[in-house]
mmCIF file of C-alpha atoms in Angstrom:
data_model
loop_
_atom_site.group_PDB
_atom_site.id
_atom_site.type_symbol
_atom_site.label_atom_id
_atom_site.label_comp_id
_atom_site.label_asym_id
_atom_site.label_seq_id
_atom_site.Cartn_x
_atom_site.Cartn_y
_atom_site.Cartn_z
ATOM 1 C CA MET A 1 0.000 0.000 0.000
ATOM 2 C CA LEU A 2 1.279 3.469 -0.909
ATOM 3 C CA PHE A 3 1.006 5.966 1.935
ATOM 4 C CA THR A 4 0.325 9.285 0.260
ATOM 5 C CA ARG A 5 0.011 12.552 2.145
ATOM 6 C CA GLU A 6 -3.763 12.185 2.044
ATOM 7 C CA LYS A 7 -3.497 8.693 3.537
ATOM 8 C CA LEU A 8 -1.194 9.960 6.287
ATOM 9 C CA GLU A 9 -3.684 12.718 7.051
ATOM 10 C CA GLU A 10 -6.447 10.123 7.340
ATOM 11 C CA ILE A 11 -4.341 8.173 9.829
ATOM 12 C CA GLU A 12 -3.847 11.354 11.875
ATOM 13 C CA ASP A 13 -7.589 11.967 11.884
ATOM 14 C CA LYS A 14 -8.261 8.453 13.099
ATOM 15 C CA ASN A 15 -5.542 8.159 15.752
ATOM 16 C CA LEU A 16 -5.085 11.602 17.297
ATOM 17 C CA ALA A 17 -6.956 13.022 20.262
ATOM 18 C CA PRO A 18 -9.602 15.669 19.429
ATOM 19 C CA TYR A 19 -7.443 18.421 20.987
ATOM 20 C CA ALA A 20 -4.335 17.450 18.976
ATOM 21 C CA LEU A 21 -3.277 19.405 15.902
ATOM 22 C CA ARG A 22 -3.804 17.808 12.519
ATOM 23 C CA SER A 23 -1.550 18.731 9.644
ATOM 24 C CA LYS A 24 -4.459 19.002 7.205
ATOM 25 C CA ASN A 25 -5.957 21.736 9.415
ATOM 26 C CA SER A 26 -2.802 23.819 9.413
ATOM 27 C CA ARG A 27 -3.158 27.541 8.811
ATOM 28 C CA GLY A 28 -0.495 27.042 6.161
ATOM 29 C CA ARG A 29 2.688 28.890 5.295
ATOM 30 C CA LEU A 30 3.399 32.551 4.715
ATOM 31 C CA TYR A 31 4.495 31.796 1.157
ATOM 32 C CA PRO A 32 2.160 29.338 -0.620
ATOM 33 C CA GLU A 33 3.747 26.086 -1.807
ATOM 34 C CA ASP A 34 2.525 22.907 -3.420
ATOM 35 C CA GLU A 35 2.136 20.143 -0.845
ATOM 36 C CA ALA A 36 4.534 17.190 -0.806
ATOM 37 C CA PRO A 37 3.010 13.977 -2.225
ATOM 38 C CA TYR A 38 4.250 11.633 0.539
ATOM 39 C CA ARG A 39 4.774 13.894 3.549
ATOM 40 C CA THR A 40 2.415 15.895 5.724
ATOM 41 C CA ARG A 41 3.032 19.592 6.310
ATOM 42 C CA PHE A 42 4.552 18.882 9.697
ATOM 43 C CA GLN A 43 6.825 16.138 8.347
ATOM 44 C CA ARG A 44 8.119 18.595 5.781
ATOM 45 C CA ASP A 45 8.697 21.189 8.525
ATOM 46 C CA ARG A 46 10.677 18.706 10.592
ATOM 47 C CA ASP A 47 12.841 17.709 7.620
ATOM 48 C CA ARG A 48 13.626 21.318 6.765
ATOM 49 C CA ILE A 49 14.840 21.946 10.318
ATOM 50 C CA LEU A 50 17.117 18.906 10.225
ATOM 51 C CA HIS A 51 18.869 20.150 7.095
ATOM 52 C CA THR A 52 19.655 23.647 8.363
ATOM 53 C CA THR A 53 23.141 24.948 9.028
ATOM 54 C CA ALA A 54 21.947 26.138 12.440
ATOM 55 C CA PHE A 55 20.959 22.588 13.414
ATOM 56 C CA ARG A 56 24.337 21.125 12.420
ATOM 57 C CA ARG A 57 26.165 23.807 14.411
ATOM 58 C CA LEU A 58 24.457 22.637 17.614
ATOM 59 C CA GLU A 59 26.965 19.758 17.662
ATOM 60 C CA TYR A 60 29.692 22.184 18.734
ATOM 61 C CA LYS A 61 27.692 24.415 21.063
ATOM 62 C CA THR A 62 27.804 24.104 24.838
ATOM 63 C CA GLN A 63 25.144 22.567 27.016
ATOM 64 C CA VAL A 64 27.024 22.708 30.344
ATOM 65 C CA PHE A 65 30.463 21.390 29.410
ATOM 66 C CA ILE A 66 32.532 22.940 26.628
ATOM 67 C CA ASN A 67 32.898 20.594 23.653
ATOM 68 C CA TYR A 68 36.617 19.974 24.097
ATOM 69 C CA GLU A 69 36.245 18.898 27.749
ATOM 70 C CA GLY A 70 35.245 15.391 26.649
ATOM 71 C CA ASP A 71 33.495 13.396 23.955
ATOM 72 C CA TYR A 72 30.869 11.945 26.295
ATOM 73 C CA TYR A 73 29.257 15.098 27.687
ATOM 74 C CA ARG A 74 26.071 16.490 26.177
ATOM 75 C CA THR A 75 26.256 19.183 23.554
ATOM 76 C CA ARG A 76 23.419 21.412 22.469
ATOM 77 C CA LEU A 77 22.765 18.926 19.643
ATOM 78 C CA THR A 78 22.604 15.784 21.785
ATOM 79 C CA HIS A 79 20.399 17.681 24.239
ATOM 80 C CA THR A 80 18.062 18.572 21.366
ATOM 81 C CA LEU A 81 17.890 14.963 20.158
ATOM 82 C CA GLU A 82 17.114 13.726 23.667
ATOM 83 C CA VAL A 83 14.363 16.337 24.024
ATOM 84 C CA ALA A 84 12.890 15.184 20.708
ATOM 85 C CA GLN A 85 12.903 11.529 21.777
ATOM 86 C CA ILE A 86 11.232 12.238 25.108
ATOM 87 C CA GLY A 87 8.794 14.643 23.464
ATOM 88 C CA ARG A 88 7.745 11.986 20.952
ATOM 89 C CA SER A 89 7.189 9.438 23.702
ATOM 90 C CA ILE A 90 4.945 11.803 25.663
ATOM 91 C CA ALA A 91 3.079 12.868 22.505
ATOM 92 C CA VAL A 92 2.257 9.301 21.502
ATOM 93 C CA ALA A 93 1.009 8.466 24.993
ATOM 94 C CA LEU A 94 -1.287 11.516 25.048
ATOM 95 C CA GLY A 95 -2.618 11.238 21.487
ATOM 96 C CA ALA A 96 -0.811 14.412 20.393
ATOM 97 C CA ASN A 97 0.751 14.961 16.977
ATOM 98 C CA GLU A 98 4.092 13.190 17.311
ATOM 99 C CA VAL A 99 5.655 14.756 14.212
ATOM 100 C CA LEU A 100 4.768 18.329 15.159
ATOM 101 C CA THR A 101 6.030 17.754 18.696
ATOM 102 C CA GLU A 102 9.304 16.391 17.319
ATOM 103 C CA ALA A 103 9.695 19.353 14.959
ATOM 104 C CA ILE A 104 9.213 21.878 17.791
ATOM 105 C CA CYS A 105 11.724 20.005 19.938
ATOM 106 C CA LEU A 106 14.292 19.947 17.129
ATOM 107 C CA ALA A 107 13.898 23.696 16.554
ATOM 108 C CA HIS A 108 13.680 24.928 20.135
ATOM 109 C CA ASP A 109 17.406 25.656 20.619
ATOM 110 C CA LEU A 110 18.446 26.694 17.108
ATOM 111 C CA GLY A 111 18.996 30.260 18.302
ATOM 112 C CA HIS A 112 21.352 29.438 21.155
ATOM 113 C CA PRO A 113 24.706 31.243 20.890
ATOM 114 C CA PRO A 114 28.049 29.602 21.738
ATOM 115 C CA PHE A 115 28.971 28.843 25.365
ATOM 116 C CA GLY A 116 25.474 28.039 26.581
ATOM 117 C CA HIS A 117 23.660 30.259 29.076
ATOM 118 C CA SER A 118 26.748 32.426 29.601
ATOM 119 C CA GLY A 119 26.833 33.271 25.910
ATOM 120 C CA GLU A 120 23.160 34.242 25.916
ATOM 121 C CA VAL A 121 23.492 36.457 28.993
ATOM 122 C CA THR A 122 26.504 38.216 27.484
ATOM 123 C CA LEU A 123 24.850 38.851 24.124
ATOM 124 C CA ALA A 124 21.697 40.087 25.852
ATOM 125 C CA SER A 125 23.788 42.591 27.794
ATOM 126 C CA LEU A 126 25.660 43.766 24.706
ATOM 127 C CA MET A 127 22.410 44.178 22.757
ATOM 128 C CA LYS A 128 20.304 45.812 25.478
ATOM 129 C CA ASP A 129 20.297 49.157 23.622
ATOM 130 C CA HIS A 130 19.963 47.565 20.178
ATOM 131 C CA GLY A 131 16.829 45.449 20.368
ATOM 132 C CA GLY A 132 18.054 42.859 22.863
ATOM 133 C CA PHE A 133 18.859 39.189 22.408
ATOM 134 C CA ASP A 134 16.884 36.103 23.383
ATOM 135 C CA HIS A 135 17.523 32.624 22.011
ATOM 136 C CA ASN A 136 13.797 31.943 21.506
ATOM 137 C CA LYS A 137 13.464 35.015 19.315
ATOM 138 C CA GLN A 138 16.709 34.113 17.590
ATOM 139 C CA SER A 139 15.349 30.650 16.791
ATOM 140 C CA LEU A 140 12.393 32.337 15.112
ATOM 141 C CA ARG A 141 14.722 34.680 13.189
ATOM 142 C CA ILE A 142 16.719 31.708 11.971
ATOM 143 C CA VAL A 143 13.757 29.814 10.548
ATOM 144 C CA THR A 144 11.986 32.879 9.141
ATOM 145 C CA GLU A 145 14.894 34.974 7.895
ATOM 146 C CA LEU A 146 18.495 33.911 8.457
ATOM 147 C CA GLU A 147 18.489 30.467 6.838
ATOM 148 C CA ASN A 148 18.520 31.269 3.128
ATOM 149 C CA ARG A 149 18.096 27.977 1.309
ATOM 150 C CA TYR A 150 15.300 28.705 -1.144
ATOM 151 C CA PRO A 151 15.120 31.191 -4.029
ATOM 152 C CA GLU A 152 11.388 31.775 -3.551
ATOM 153 C CA PHE A 153 11.386 32.989 0.062
ATOM 154 C CA PRO A 154 13.595 33.817 3.083
ATOM 155 C CA GLY A 155 13.940 31.316 5.885
ATOM 156 C CA LEU A 156 12.305 27.889 5.813
ATOM 157 C CA ASN A 157 8.677 28.907 5.236
ATOM 158 C CA LEU A 158 7.475 26.663 8.064
ATOM 159 C CA SER A 159 3.852 26.104 8.976
ATOM 160 C CA TRP A 160 2.122 28.576 11.288
ATOM 161 C CA GLU A 161 1.644 25.924 13.994
ATOM 162 C CA LEU A 162 5.344 25.104 14.171
ATOM 163 C CA LEU A 163 6.269 28.784 14.376
ATOM 164 C CA GLU A 164 3.727 29.178 17.180
ATOM 165 C CA GLY A 165 5.323 26.243 18.986
ATOM 166 C CA ILE A 166 8.771 27.850 18.719
ATOM 167 C CA VAL A 167 7.496 31.243 19.865
ATOM 168 C CA LYS A 168 5.593 29.793 22.844
ATOM 169 C CA HIS A 169 8.484 27.662 24.032
ATOM 170 C CA GLU A 170 8.687 28.194 27.787
ATOM 171 C CA THR A 171 10.598 26.619 30.626
ATOM 172 C CA GLU A 172 11.749 27.958 33.965
ATOM 173 C CA TYR A 173 14.616 29.700 32.151
ATOM 174 C CA ASP A 174 12.799 30.641 28.928
ATOM 175 C CA ILE A 175 9.922 33.127 28.873
ATOM 176 C CA ALA A 176 7.937 33.385 25.660
ATOM 177 C CA ASP A 177 6.992 36.546 23.802
ATOM 178 C CA ALA A 178 4.047 35.545 21.618
ATOM 179 C CA SER A 179 2.908 39.022 20.623
ATOM 180 C CA ASN A 180 2.450 38.012 16.978
ATOM 181 C CA PHE A 181 0.980 34.555 17.614
ATOM 182 C CA ASN A 182 -2.311 34.936 19.488
ATOM 183 C CA PRO A 183 -0.780 35.964 22.837
ATOM 184 C CA GLU A 184 -4.121 35.445 24.563
ATOM 185 C CA LEU A 185 -3.864 31.698 23.822
ATOM 186 C CA ARG A 186 -1.581 29.246 25.565
ATOM 187 C CA GLY A 187 0.708 27.002 23.606
ATOM 188 C CA HIS A 188 -1.064 24.121 21.895
ATOM 189 C CA LEU A 189 -0.728 20.595 23.282
ATOM 190 C CA GLU A 190 2.351 19.808 21.195
ATOM 191 C CA ALA A 191 4.111 23.013 22.285
ATOM 192 C CA GLN A 192 3.364 22.281 25.939
ATOM 193 C CA ILE A 193 4.818 18.780 25.534
ATOM 194 C CA ALA A 194 7.998 20.217 24.014
ATOM 195 C CA ASN A 195 8.321 22.557 26.992
ATOM 196 C CA VAL A 196 8.160 19.842 29.653
ATOM 197 C CA ALA A 197 10.332 17.493 27.576
ATOM 198 C CA ASP A 198 13.031 20.179 27.525
ATOM 199 C CA GLU A 199 12.813 20.743 31.274
ATOM 200 C CA LEU A 200 12.838 17.035 32.077
ATOM 201 C CA THR A 201 15.737 16.343 29.723
ATOM 202 C CA TYR A 202 18.187 18.978 30.884
ATOM 203 C CA THR A 203 17.615 18.120 34.543
ATOM 204 C CA ALA A 204 18.264 14.408 33.955
ATOM 205 C CA HIS A 205 21.247 14.741 31.642
ATOM 206 C CA ASP A 206 22.881 17.534 33.655
ATOM 207 C CA LEU A 207 22.741 15.230 36.671
ATOM 208 C CA ASP A 208 24.233 12.452 34.526
ATOM 209 C CA ASP A 209 27.044 14.647 33.204
ATOM 210 C CA GLY A 210 27.694 16.079 36.651
ATOM 211 C CA LEU A 211 28.129 12.591 38.092
ATOM 212 C CA ARG A 212 30.292 11.499 35.168
ATOM 213 C CA SER A 213 32.551 14.548 35.546
ATOM 214 C CA GLY A 214 33.053 14.022 39.283
ATOM 215 C CA MET A 215 31.765 17.510 40.092
ATOM 216 C CA ILE A 216 28.815 15.779 41.746
ATOM 217 C CA THR A 217 29.247 12.698 43.927
ATOM 218 C CA PRO A 218 26.636 10.331 45.366
ATOM 219 C CA GLU A 219 27.489 11.555 48.865
ATOM 220 C CA MET A 220 26.541 15.105 47.875
ATOM 221 C CA LEU A 221 23.102 13.902 46.750
ATOM 222 C CA SER A 222 22.309 12.241 50.056
ATOM 223 C CA GLY A 223 18.982 13.546 51.339
ATOM 224 C CA ILE A 224 17.714 14.697 47.925
ATOM 225 C CA ALA A 225 14.281 13.066 47.731
ATOM 226 C CA LEU A 226 14.362 12.028 44.056
ATOM 227 C CA TRP A 227 17.854 10.602 44.421
ATOM 228 C CA GLU A 228 16.860 8.579 47.490
ATOM 229 C CA ILE A 229 13.701 7.239 45.827
ATOM 230 C CA ILE A 230 15.462 6.271 42.601
ATOM 231 C CA THR A 231 18.538 4.646 44.164
ATOM 232 C CA GLU A 232 16.313 2.614 46.462
ATOM 233 C CA SER A 233 14.115 1.543 43.545
ATOM 234 C CA VAL A 234 17.103 0.236 41.544
ATOM 235 C CA GLY A 235 18.756 -1.331 44.586
ATOM 236 C CA TRP A 236 21.913 0.813 44.534
ATOM 237 C CA GLN A 237 23.694 1.909 47.664
ATOM 238 C CA GLY A 238 27.224 2.873 48.529
ATOM 239 C CA ASN A 239 29.739 5.550 47.602
ATOM 240 C CA ILE A 240 31.201 4.245 44.339
ATOM 241 C CA LEU A 241 28.881 4.743 41.390
ATOM 242 C CA GLU A 242 29.831 2.512 38.479
ATOM 243 C CA GLU A 243 28.889 3.442 34.915
ATOM 244 C CA LYS A 244 26.145 0.837 34.553
ATOM 245 C CA SER A 245 24.567 1.887 37.823
ATOM 246 C CA ARG A 246 24.662 5.543 36.775
ATOM 247 C CA HIS A 247 22.924 4.691 33.498
ATOM 248 C CA GLN A 248 20.321 2.683 35.389
ATOM 249 C CA ILE A 249 19.639 5.544 37.787
ATOM 250 C CA ILE A 250 19.269 8.140 35.018
ATOM 251 C CA ARG A 251 16.977 5.796 33.038
ATOM 252 C CA ARG A 252 14.806 5.322 36.105
ATOM 253 C CA LEU A 253 14.695 9.075 36.725
ATOM 254 C CA ILE A 254 13.540 9.774 33.158
ATOM 255 C CA GLY A 255 11.039 6.920 33.277
ATOM 256 C CA MET A 256 9.523 8.121 36.549
ATOM 257 C CA GLU A 257 9.211 11.693 35.321
ATOM 258 C CA VAL A 258 7.714 10.771 31.943
ATOM 259 C CA THR A 259 5.168 8.520 33.687
ATOM 260 C CA ASP A 260 4.292 11.324 36.091
ATOM 261 C CA ILE A 261 3.785 13.813 33.237
ATOM 262 C CA VAL A 262 1.649 11.441 31.189
ATOM 263 C CA GLN A 263 -0.578 10.364 34.069
ATOM 264 C CA ASN A 264 -0.996 13.845 35.517
ATOM 265 C CA THR A 265 -1.674 15.390 32.096
ATOM 266 C CA ASP A 266 -4.221 12.710 31.253
ATOM 267 C CA LEU A 267 -6.027 13.491 34.522
ATOM 268 C CA ARG A 268 -6.015 17.240 33.810
ATOM 269 C CA LEU A 269 -7.293 16.695 30.270
ATOM 270 C CA ARG A 270 -10.150 14.567 31.521
ATOM 271 C CA GLU A 271 -11.062 17.090 34.212
ATOM 272 C CA SER A 272 -10.956 20.006 31.748
ATOM 273 C CA MET A 273 -13.257 18.182 29.294
ATOM 274 C CA VAL A 274 -11.701 20.049 26.352
ATOM 275 C CA ARG A 275 -12.688 18.729 22.923
ATOM 276 C CA SER A 276 -10.700 20.903 20.530
ATOM 277 C CA VAL A 277 -7.338 22.595 20.030
ATOM 278 C CA GLU A 278 -8.756 26.044 20.741
ATOM 279 C CA GLU A 279 -10.533 24.929 23.921
ATOM 280 C CA LEU A 280 -7.255 23.565 25.220
ATOM 281 C CA GLN A 281 -5.396 26.768 24.374
ATOM 282 C CA ARG A 282 -8.029 28.901 26.135
ATOM 283 C CA LEU A 283 -7.647 27.087 29.448
ATOM 284 C CA PRO A 284 -6.253 29.326 32.227
ATOM 285 C CA TYR A 285 -3.457 26.809 32.868
ATOM 286 C CA ASN A 286 -1.137 24.452 31.004
ATOM 287 C CA VAL A 287 -2.453 20.897 30.966
ATOM 288 C CA VAL A 288 0.946 19.276 30.343
ATOM 289 C CA THR A 289 2.752 19.398 33.656
ATOM 290 C CA PHE A 290 4.171 17.387 36.528
ATOM 291 C CA SER A 291 2.125 16.467 39.570
ATOM 292 C CA ASP A 292 2.537 18.782 42.560
ATOM 293 C CA GLU A 293 4.630 16.196 44.389
ATOM 294 C CA MET A 294 6.976 15.628 41.449
ATOM 295 C CA ARG A 295 7.269 19.375 40.890
ATOM 296 C CA ARG A 296 8.451 19.821 44.483
ATOM 297 C CA ARG A 297 10.975 17.018 44.093
ATOM 298 C CA ASN A 298 12.222 18.493 40.832
ATOM 299 C CA ARG A 299 12.585 21.891 42.490
ATOM 300 C CA GLU A 300 14.851 20.364 45.123
ATOM 301 C CA LEU A 301 16.990 18.621 42.489
ATOM 302 C CA LYS A 302 17.215 21.763 40.326
ATOM 303 C CA ASP A 303 18.324 23.849 43.283
ATOM 304 C CA PHE A 304 20.975 21.251 44.032
ATOM 305 C CA LEU A 305 22.235 21.308 40.435
ATOM 306 C CA TYR A 306 22.312 25.093 40.402
ATOM 307 C CA ASN A 307 24.397 25.317 43.565
ATOM 308 C CA ASN A 308 26.684 22.357 42.923
ATOM 309 C CA LEU A 309 27.045 22.068 39.127
ATOM 310 C CA TYR A 310 26.105 25.305 37.363
ATOM 311 C CA ARG A 311 27.978 27.302 40.045
ATOM 312 C CA HIS A 312 30.918 24.896 40.239
ATOM 313 C CA TRP A 313 34.256 26.670 39.902
ATOM 314 C CA ARG A 314 35.125 24.795 36.698
ATOM 315 C CA VAL A 315 31.861 25.828 35.053
ATOM 316 C CA MET A 316 32.178 29.388 36.373
ATOM 317 C CA ARG A 317 35.712 29.708 35.017
ATOM 318 C CA MET A 318 34.474 28.762 31.569
ATOM 319 C CA SER A 319 31.647 31.267 31.943
ATOM 320 C CA VAL A 320 34.178 34.023 32.596
ATOM 321 C CA LYS A 321 36.172 32.961 29.532
ATOM 322 C CA ALA A 322 33.001 32.813 27.435
ATOM 323 C CA GLU A 323 31.930 36.305 28.444
ATOM 324 C CA ARG A 324 35.341 37.716 27.624
ATOM 325 C CA ILE A 325 35.491 35.996 24.220
ATOM 326 C CA ILE A 326 32.054 37.231 23.168
ATOM 327 C CA ARG A 327 32.538 40.764 24.519
ATOM 328 C CA ASP A 328 35.946 41.068 22.850
ATOM 329 C CA LEU A 329 34.606 39.864 19.508
ATOM 330 C CA PHE A 330 31.550 42.100 19.648
ATOM 331 C CA GLU A 331 33.551 45.231 20.461
ATOM 332 C CA ALA A 332 36.241 44.431 17.898
ATOM 333 C CA TYR A 333 33.681 43.990 15.124
ATOM 334 C CA ARG A 334 31.803 47.125 16.151
ATOM 335 C CA THR A 335 34.954 49.246 16.423
ATOM 336 C CA THR A 336 36.463 47.952 13.170
ATOM 337 C CA PRO A 337 33.684 46.497 10.979
ATOM 338 C CA SER A 338 36.144 45.956 8.136
ATOM 339 C CA ILE A 339 37.497 42.873 9.924
ATOM 340 C CA LEU A 340 34.139 41.145 9.406
ATOM 341 C CA PRO A 341 33.946 38.722 6.467
ATOM 342 C CA ARG A 342 32.616 40.461 3.378
ATOM 343 C CA HIS A 343 29.395 38.442 3.231
ATOM 344 C CA VAL A 344 28.653 39.474 6.825
ATOM 345 C CA LEU A 345 29.637 43.109 6.377
ATOM 346 C CA ASP A 346 27.313 43.395 3.384
ATOM 347 C CA LEU A 347 24.348 42.626 5.663
ATOM 348 C CA THR A 348 24.874 45.658 7.889
ATOM 349 C CA GLN A 349 23.086 48.037 5.521
ATOM 350 C CA LYS A 350 19.907 45.995 5.847
ATOM 351 C CA ARG A 351 20.085 44.826 9.465
ATOM 352 C CA GLY A 352 22.239 47.450 11.149
ATOM 353 C CA LEU A 353 25.755 46.925 12.464
ATOM 354 C CA GLU A 354 24.980 45.658 15.976
ATOM 355 C CA ARG A 355 22.259 43.222 14.878
ATOM 356 C CA THR A 356 24.483 41.870 12.124
ATOM 357 C CA ILE A 357 27.313 41.317 14.605
ATOM 358 C CA CYS A 358 24.911 39.689 17.056
ATOM 359 C CA ASP A 359 23.579 37.315 14.384
ATOM 360 C CA TYR A 360 27.135 36.445 13.349
ATOM 361 C CA ILE A 361 28.330 35.702 16.901
ATOM 362 C CA ALA A 362 25.125 33.836 17.844
ATOM 363 C CA GLY A 363 25.676 31.511 14.897
ATOM 364 C CA MET A 364 29.220 30.633 15.933
ATOM 365 C CA THR A 365 30.166 27.335 17.532
ATOM 366 C CA ASP A 366 32.273 27.330 20.695
ATOM 367 C CA ARG A 367 35.297 26.266 18.681
ATOM 368 C CA PHE A 368 34.866 28.877 15.952
ATOM 369 C CA ALA A 369 34.379 31.692 18.478
ATOM 370 C CA THR A 370 37.492 30.635 20.385
ATOM 371 C CA GLU A 371 39.577 30.413 17.226
ATOM 372 C CA GLU A 372 38.258 33.743 15.943
ATOM 373 C CA HIS A 373 39.216 35.366 19.245
ATOM 374 C CA GLN A 374 42.717 33.944 18.978
ATOM 375 C CA LYS A 375 43.085 35.145 15.390
ATOM 376 C CA ILE A 376 42.129 38.694 16.330
ATOM 377 C CA PHE A 377 43.842 39.071 19.704
ATOM 378 C CA ASP A 378 46.802 36.663 19.641
ATOM 379 C CA PRO A 379 49.638 38.408 17.744
ATOM 380 C CA MET A 380 51.265 35.045 17.011
ATOM 381 C CA ARG A 381 48.195 33.675 15.200
ATOM 382 C CA LEU A 382 47.722 34.233 11.491
ATOM 383 C CA PRO A 383 44.377 35.866 10.559
#
């Protein structure tokens, strides 16, 4: 049997919950295009994201640990892939559109600059008088303007629903600005799933990487409720945490949290009695969320990670280096624009000097930014 786009849309209609988004009901794209014969709109969106330069660059952008600190730590790319996997699992369990959820997850960090949170804070400070910087907004700029891959239109010409999902991406550290995407409506079900998948993923894998690095030890976690529950459930005790045991603990943590999200969200959906996408978006609360008990346990673990990993002297030292690299590059480019590559300099007439510099730096990988800094400021390095 040949599965045409129409057939795939029929399968969506049959299998998805009434409050899930269907690709055939999409509000479409800004620039009209013929539909693909064997892919839905949302499948096409997902594929376009995967083929972007911005997506490939995530491989060499920091999550917590700088890329050259080790091959086993998460990068912004592996984080994104893990978010997508967890997002798909939650979407399938809740009857949401799995493909749209995956596409939002894959796009949610495209706008992150080099050096993780430190890079974003530094760029935001440098751009405070020039329109600001926020990685959510930068993700939207990338897919609507900066990725030039088609002669017919700028950006990727993604569907309205995917753009809405990117714009309404929110976690504890990311606040959405949805002024152009029905700000009175909450994110749709698939966007809400992407949000919690992101939060769940970075908490679990930051704990994993912290334990692997030795910055966090099992003794330090003693008394943390989630840690105690999980280690007891897998039968681990002691002070030496072997690799297999660490993997088992992190798997159990993710499994417990996904189960909590799915069960609690299912309960909230039933209680709300919503029967359409718009009804769900008009609720005064997000339906996709942890239970109150799990939220309290997560809060305790997040506070621990903040104080013991994100504020660890090794991470803080790299943050200081990152801030200096980005500030030095920004000021050098602004003071002497002629040192910018010609294709970048040519954009300043349209975008303005500071925004062009910001876009250029935000697109850099950790490695490229470090090498560029050395080329400009190390007199022994060739340009």
